[in-house]
PDB file of C-alpha atoms and ligand atoms in Angstrom:
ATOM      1  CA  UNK A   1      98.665-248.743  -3.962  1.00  0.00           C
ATOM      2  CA  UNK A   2     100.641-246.129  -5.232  1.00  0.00           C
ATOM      3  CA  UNK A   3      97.607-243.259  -5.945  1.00  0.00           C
ATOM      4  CA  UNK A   4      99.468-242.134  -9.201  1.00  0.00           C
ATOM      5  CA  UNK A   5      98.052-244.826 -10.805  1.00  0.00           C
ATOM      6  CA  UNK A   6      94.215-244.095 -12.016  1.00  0.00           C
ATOM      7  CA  UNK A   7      91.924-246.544 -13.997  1.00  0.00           C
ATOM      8  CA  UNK A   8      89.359-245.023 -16.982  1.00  0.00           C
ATOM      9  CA  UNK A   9      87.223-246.488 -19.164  1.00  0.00           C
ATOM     10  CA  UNK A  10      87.810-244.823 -22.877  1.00  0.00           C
ATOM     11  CA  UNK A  11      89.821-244.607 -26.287  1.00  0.00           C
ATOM     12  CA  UNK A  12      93.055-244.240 -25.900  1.00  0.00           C
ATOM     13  CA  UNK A  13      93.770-242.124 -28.759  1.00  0.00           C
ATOM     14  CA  UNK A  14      91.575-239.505 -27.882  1.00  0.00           C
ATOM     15  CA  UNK A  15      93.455-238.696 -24.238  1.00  0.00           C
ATOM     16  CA  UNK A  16      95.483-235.572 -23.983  1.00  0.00           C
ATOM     17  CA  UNK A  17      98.496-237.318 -21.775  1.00  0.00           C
ATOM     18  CA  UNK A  18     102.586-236.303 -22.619  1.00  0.00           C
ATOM     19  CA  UNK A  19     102.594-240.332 -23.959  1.00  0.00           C
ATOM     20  CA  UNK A  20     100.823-242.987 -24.635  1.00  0.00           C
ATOM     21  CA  UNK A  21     101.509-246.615 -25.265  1.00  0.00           C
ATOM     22  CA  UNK A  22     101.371-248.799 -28.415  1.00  0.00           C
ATOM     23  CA  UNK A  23     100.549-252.807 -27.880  1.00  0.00           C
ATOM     24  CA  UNK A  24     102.031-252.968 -31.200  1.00  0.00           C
ATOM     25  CA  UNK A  25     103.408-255.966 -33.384  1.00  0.00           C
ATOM     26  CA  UNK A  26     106.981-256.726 -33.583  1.00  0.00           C
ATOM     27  CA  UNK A  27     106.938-255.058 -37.235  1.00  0.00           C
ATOM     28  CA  UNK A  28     106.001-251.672 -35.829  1.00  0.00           C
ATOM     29  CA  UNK A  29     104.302-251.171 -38.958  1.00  0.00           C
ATOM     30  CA  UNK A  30     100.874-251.205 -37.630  1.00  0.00           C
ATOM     31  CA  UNK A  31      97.889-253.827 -36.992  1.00  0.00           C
ATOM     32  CA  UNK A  32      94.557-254.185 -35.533  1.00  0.00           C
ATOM     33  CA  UNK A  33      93.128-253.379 -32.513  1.00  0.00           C
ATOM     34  CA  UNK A  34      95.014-250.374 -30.210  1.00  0.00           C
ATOM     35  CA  UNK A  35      97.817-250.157 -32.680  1.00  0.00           C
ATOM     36  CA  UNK A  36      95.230-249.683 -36.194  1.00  0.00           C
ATOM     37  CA  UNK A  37      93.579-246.755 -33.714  1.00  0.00           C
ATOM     38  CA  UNK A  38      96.876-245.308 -32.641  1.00  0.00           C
ATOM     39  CA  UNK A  39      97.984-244.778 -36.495  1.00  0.00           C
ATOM     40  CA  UNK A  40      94.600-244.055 -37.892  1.00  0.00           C
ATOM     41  CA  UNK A  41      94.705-240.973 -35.435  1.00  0.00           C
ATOM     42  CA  UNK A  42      98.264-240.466 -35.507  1.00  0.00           C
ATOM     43  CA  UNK A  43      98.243-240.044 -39.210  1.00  0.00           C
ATOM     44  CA  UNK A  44     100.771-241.227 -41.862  1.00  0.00           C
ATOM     45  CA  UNK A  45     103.756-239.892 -40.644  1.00  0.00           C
ATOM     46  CA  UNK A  46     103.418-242.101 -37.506  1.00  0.00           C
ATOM     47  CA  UNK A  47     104.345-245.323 -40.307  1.00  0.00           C
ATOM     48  CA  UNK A  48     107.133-243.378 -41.242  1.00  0.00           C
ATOM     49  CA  UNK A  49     109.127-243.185 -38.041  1.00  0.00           C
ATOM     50  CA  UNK A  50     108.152-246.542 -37.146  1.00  0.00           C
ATOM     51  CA  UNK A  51     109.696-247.834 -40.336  1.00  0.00           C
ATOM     52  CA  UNK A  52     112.661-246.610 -39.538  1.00  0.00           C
ATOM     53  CA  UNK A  53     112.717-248.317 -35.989  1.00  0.00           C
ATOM     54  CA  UNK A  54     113.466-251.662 -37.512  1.00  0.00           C
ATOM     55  CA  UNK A  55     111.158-253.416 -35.015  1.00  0.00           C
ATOM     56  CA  UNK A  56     111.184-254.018 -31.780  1.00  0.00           C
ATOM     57  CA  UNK A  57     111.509-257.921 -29.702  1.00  0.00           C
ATOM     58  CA  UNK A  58     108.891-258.782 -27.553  1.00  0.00           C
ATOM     59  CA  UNK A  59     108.481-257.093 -23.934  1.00  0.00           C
ATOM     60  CA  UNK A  60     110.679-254.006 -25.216  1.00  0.00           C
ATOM     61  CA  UNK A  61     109.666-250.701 -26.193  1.00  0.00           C
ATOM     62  CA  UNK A  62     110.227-247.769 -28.800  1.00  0.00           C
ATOM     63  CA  UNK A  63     109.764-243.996 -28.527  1.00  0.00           C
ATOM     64  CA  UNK A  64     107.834-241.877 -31.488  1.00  0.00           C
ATOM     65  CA  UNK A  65     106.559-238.550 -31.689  1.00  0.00           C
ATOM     66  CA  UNK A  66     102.449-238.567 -31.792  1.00  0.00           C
ATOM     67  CA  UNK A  67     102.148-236.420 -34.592  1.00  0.00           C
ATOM     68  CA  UNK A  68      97.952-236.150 -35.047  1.00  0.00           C
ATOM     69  CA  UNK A  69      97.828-237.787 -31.725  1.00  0.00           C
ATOM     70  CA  UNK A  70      97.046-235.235 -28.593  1.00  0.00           C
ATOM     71  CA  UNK A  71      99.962-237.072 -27.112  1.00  0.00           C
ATOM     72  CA  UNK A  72     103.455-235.779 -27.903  1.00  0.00           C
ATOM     73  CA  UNK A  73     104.743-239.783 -27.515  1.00  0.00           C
ATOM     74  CA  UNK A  74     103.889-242.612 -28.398  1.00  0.00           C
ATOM     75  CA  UNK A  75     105.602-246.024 -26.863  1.00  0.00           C
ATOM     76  CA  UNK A  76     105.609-248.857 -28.990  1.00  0.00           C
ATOM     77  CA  UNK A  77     105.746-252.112 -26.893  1.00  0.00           C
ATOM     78  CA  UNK A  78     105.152-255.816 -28.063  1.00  0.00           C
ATOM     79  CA  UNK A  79     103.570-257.761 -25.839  1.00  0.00           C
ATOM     80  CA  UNK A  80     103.543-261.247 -25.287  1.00  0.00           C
ATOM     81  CA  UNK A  81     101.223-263.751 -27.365  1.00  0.00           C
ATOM     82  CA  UNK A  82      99.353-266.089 -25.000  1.00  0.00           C
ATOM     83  CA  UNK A  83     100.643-269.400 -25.135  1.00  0.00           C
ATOM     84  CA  UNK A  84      99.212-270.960 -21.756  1.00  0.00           C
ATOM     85  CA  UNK A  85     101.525-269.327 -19.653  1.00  0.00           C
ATOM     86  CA  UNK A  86     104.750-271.439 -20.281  1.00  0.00           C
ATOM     87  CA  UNK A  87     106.636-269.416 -22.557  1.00  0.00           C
ATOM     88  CA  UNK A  88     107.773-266.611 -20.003  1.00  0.00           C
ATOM     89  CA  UNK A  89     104.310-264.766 -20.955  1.00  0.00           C
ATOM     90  CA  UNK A  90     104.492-263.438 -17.092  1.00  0.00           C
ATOM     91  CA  UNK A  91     107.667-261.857 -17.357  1.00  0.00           C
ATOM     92  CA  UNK A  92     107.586-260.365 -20.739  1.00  0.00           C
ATOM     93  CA  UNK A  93     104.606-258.716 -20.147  1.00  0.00           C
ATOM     94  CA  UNK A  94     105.948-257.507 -17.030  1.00  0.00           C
ATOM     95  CA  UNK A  95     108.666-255.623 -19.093  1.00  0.00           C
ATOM     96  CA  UNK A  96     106.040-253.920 -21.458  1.00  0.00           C
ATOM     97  CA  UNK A  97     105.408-251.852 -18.713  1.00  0.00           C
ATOM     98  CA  UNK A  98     109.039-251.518 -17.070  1.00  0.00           C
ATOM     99  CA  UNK A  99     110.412-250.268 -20.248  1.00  0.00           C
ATOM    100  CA  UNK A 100     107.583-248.222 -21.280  1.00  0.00           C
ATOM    101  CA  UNK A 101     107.219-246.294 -18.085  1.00  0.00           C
ATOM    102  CA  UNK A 102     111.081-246.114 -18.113  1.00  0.00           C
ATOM    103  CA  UNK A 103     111.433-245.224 -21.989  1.00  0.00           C
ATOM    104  CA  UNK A 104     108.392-242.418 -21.573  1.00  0.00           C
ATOM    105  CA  UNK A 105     109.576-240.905 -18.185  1.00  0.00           C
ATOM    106  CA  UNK A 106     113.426-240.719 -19.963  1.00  0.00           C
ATOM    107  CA  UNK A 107     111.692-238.825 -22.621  1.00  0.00           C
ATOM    108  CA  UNK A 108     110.370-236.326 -19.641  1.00  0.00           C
ATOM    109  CA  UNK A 109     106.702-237.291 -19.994  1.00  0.00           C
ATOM    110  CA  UNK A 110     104.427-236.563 -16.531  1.00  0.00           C
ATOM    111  CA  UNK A 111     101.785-238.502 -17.647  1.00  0.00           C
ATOM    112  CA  UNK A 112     101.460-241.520 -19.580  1.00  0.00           C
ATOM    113  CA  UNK A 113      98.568-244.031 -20.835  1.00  0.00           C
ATOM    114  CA  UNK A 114      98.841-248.077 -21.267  1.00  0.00           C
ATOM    115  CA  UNK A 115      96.340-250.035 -23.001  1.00  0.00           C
ATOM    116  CA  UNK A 116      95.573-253.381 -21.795  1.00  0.00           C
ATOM    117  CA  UNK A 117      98.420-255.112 -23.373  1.00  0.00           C
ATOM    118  CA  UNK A 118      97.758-258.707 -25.080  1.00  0.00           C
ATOM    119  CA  UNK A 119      94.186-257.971 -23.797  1.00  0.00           C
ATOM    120  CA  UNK A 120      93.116-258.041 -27.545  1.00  0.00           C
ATOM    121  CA  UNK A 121      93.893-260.799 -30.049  1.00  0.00           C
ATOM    122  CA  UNK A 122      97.151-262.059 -28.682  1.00  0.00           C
ATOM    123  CA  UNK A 123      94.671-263.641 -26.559  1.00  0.00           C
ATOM    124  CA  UNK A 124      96.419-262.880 -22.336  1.00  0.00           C
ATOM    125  CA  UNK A 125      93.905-263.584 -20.205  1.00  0.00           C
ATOM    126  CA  UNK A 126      92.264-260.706 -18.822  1.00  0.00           C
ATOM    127  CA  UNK A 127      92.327-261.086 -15.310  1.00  0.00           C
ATOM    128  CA  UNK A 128      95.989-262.257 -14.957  1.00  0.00           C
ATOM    129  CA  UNK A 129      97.234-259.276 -17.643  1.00  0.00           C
ATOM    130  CA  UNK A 130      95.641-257.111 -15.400  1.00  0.00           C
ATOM    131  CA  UNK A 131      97.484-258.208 -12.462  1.00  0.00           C
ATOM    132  CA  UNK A 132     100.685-258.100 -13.951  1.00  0.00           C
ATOM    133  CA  UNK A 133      99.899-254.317 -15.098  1.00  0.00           C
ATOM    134  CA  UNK A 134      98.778-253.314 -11.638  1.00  0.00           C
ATOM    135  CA  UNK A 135     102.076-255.065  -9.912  1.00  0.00           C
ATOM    136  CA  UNK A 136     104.419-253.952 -12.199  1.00  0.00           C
ATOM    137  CA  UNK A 137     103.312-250.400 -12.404  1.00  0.00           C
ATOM    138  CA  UNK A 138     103.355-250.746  -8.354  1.00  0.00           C
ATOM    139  CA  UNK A 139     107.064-251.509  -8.222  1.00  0.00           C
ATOM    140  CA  UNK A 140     108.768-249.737 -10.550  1.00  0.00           C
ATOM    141  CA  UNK A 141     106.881-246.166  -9.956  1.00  0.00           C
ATOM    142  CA  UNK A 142     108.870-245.372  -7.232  1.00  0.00           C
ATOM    143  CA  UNK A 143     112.226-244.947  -9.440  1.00  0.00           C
ATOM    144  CA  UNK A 144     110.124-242.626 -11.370  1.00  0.00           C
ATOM    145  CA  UNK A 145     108.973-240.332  -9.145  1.00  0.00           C
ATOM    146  CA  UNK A 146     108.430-237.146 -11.374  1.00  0.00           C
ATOM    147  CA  UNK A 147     105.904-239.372 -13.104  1.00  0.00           C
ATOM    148  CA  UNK A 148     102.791-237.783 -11.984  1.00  0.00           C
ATOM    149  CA  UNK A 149      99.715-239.751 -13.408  1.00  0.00           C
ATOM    150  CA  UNK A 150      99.824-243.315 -15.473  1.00  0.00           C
ATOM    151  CA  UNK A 151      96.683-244.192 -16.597  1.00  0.00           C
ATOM    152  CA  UNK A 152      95.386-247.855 -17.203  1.00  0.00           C
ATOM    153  CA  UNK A 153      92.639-247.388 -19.843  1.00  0.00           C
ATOM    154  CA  UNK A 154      90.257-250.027 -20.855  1.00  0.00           C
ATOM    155  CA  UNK A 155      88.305-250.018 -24.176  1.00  0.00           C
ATOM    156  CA  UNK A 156      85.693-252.026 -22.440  1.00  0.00           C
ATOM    157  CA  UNK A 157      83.941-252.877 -19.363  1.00  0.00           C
ATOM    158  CA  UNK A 158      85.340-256.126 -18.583  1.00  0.00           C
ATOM    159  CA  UNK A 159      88.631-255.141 -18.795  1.00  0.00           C
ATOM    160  CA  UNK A 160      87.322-251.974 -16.806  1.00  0.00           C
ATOM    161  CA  UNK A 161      85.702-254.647 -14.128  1.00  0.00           C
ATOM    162  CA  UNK A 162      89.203-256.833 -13.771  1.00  0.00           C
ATOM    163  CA  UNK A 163      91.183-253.683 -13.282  1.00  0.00           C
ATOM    164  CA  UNK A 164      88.785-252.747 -10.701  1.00  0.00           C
ATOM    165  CA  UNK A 165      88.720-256.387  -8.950  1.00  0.00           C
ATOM    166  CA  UNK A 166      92.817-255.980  -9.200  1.00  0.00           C
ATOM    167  CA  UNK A 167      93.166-252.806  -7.299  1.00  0.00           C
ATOM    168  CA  UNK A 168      90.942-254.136  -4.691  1.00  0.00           C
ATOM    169  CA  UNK A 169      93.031-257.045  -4.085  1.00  0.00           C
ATOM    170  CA  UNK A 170      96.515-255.878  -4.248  1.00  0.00           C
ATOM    171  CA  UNK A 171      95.352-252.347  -1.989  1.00  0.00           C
TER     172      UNK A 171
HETATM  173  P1  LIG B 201      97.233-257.161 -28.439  1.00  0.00           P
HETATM  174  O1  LIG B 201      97.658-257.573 -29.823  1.00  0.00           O
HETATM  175  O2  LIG B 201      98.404-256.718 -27.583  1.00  0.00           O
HETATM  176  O3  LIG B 201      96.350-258.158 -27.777  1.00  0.00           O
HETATM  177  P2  LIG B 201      94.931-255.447 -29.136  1.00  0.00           P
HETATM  178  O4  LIG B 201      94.989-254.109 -29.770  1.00  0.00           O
HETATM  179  O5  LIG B 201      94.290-256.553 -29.910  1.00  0.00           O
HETATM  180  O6  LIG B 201      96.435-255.790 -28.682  1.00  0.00           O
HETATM  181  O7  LIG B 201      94.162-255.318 -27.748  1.00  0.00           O
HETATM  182  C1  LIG B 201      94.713-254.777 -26.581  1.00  0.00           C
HETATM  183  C2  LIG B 201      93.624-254.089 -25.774  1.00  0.00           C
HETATM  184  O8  LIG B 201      93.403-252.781 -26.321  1.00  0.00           O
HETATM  185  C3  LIG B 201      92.265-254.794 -25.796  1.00  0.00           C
HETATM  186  O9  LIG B 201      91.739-254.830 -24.468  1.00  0.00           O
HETATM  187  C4  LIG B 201      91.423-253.878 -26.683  1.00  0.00           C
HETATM  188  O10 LIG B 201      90.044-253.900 -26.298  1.00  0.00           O
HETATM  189  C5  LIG B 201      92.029-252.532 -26.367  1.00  0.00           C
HETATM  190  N1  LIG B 201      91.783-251.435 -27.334  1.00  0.00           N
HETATM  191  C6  LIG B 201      91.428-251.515 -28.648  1.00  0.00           C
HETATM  192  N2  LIG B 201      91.291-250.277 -29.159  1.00  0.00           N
HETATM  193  C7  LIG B 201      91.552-249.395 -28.152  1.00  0.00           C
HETATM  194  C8  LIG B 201      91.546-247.964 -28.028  1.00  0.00           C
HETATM  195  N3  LIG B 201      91.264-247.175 -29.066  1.00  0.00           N
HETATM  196  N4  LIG B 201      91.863-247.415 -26.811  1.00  0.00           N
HETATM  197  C9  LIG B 201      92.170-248.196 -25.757  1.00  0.00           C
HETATM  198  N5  LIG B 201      92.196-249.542 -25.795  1.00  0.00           N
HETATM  199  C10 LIG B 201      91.891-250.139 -26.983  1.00  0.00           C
END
């Protein structure tokens, strides 16, 4: 396993990191969960740039600034709503961390933050998001190799626990 990646327990919001992402809607203009965090901390002017964005499709990903935020970026991603798997949930979440991690290392961040994507109310289950976070993050690191530190951060312990079953099993 490639030892840039680290697991933590915590709030995103709160982590001093060059970016961290968004598991945003594809409005961009805020939600629930991660994303209602991300602008409550960010502050107003966070709405503003993402209005400007125009949205963003599912499984892609859009640069901000972090304003309030102790991260300069923020990556806006839209992750896949559950739908039993059929519907290409895999892959698309797959590319919420491709682009991301591409999009923030472009920008020249060294360290960057994911949430568990879809974890929330768009309802991925937990142990298979996981997976696909771990594996993904696995592959594409290598292209990025002045990426220093990416951070998988769960809000709670049993996201905590399947990112810790995860890293045992695909060591
Ligand atoms: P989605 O709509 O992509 O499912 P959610 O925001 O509902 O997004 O949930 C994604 C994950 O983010 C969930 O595991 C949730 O517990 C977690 N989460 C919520 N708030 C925070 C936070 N402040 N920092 C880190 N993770 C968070």
């Amino acid at each position: 396993m490639d030892p840039r990646i680290r697991l933590m327990q915590g709030d995103i919001t709160r982590l001093a990191v060059d970016a961290i992402v968004n598991a945003a809607n594809e409005s961009l203009l805020g939600g629930g969960g991660v994303d209602g965090a991300i602008h409550r901390a960010a502050g107003p002017e966070l709405l503003v740039e993402c209005c400007r964005l125009g949205g963003c499709p599912t499984g892609q990903a859009r640069l901000t600034q972090g304003y309030r935020l102790p991260a300069r970026f923020v990556v806006h991603t839209v992750g896949p709503v559950w739908h039993g798997g059929g519907r290409g949930e895999a892959e698309l979440l797959a590319s919420c961390y491709r682009n991301s991690l591409a999009l923030a290392a472009q920008a020249g961040a060294k360290s960057l933050a994911f949430p568990a994507i879809s974890c929330g109310v768009y309802g991925y289950p937990v142990e298979e998001a996981c997976r696909v976070a771990v594996t993904t993050l696995a592959e594409e690191l290598p292209l990025w190799p002045e990426m220093e530190v990416v951070y998988l951060v769960a809000f709670d312990k049993r996201v905590l626990d399947a990112y810790h079953r995860c890293l045992g099993s695909v060591a």
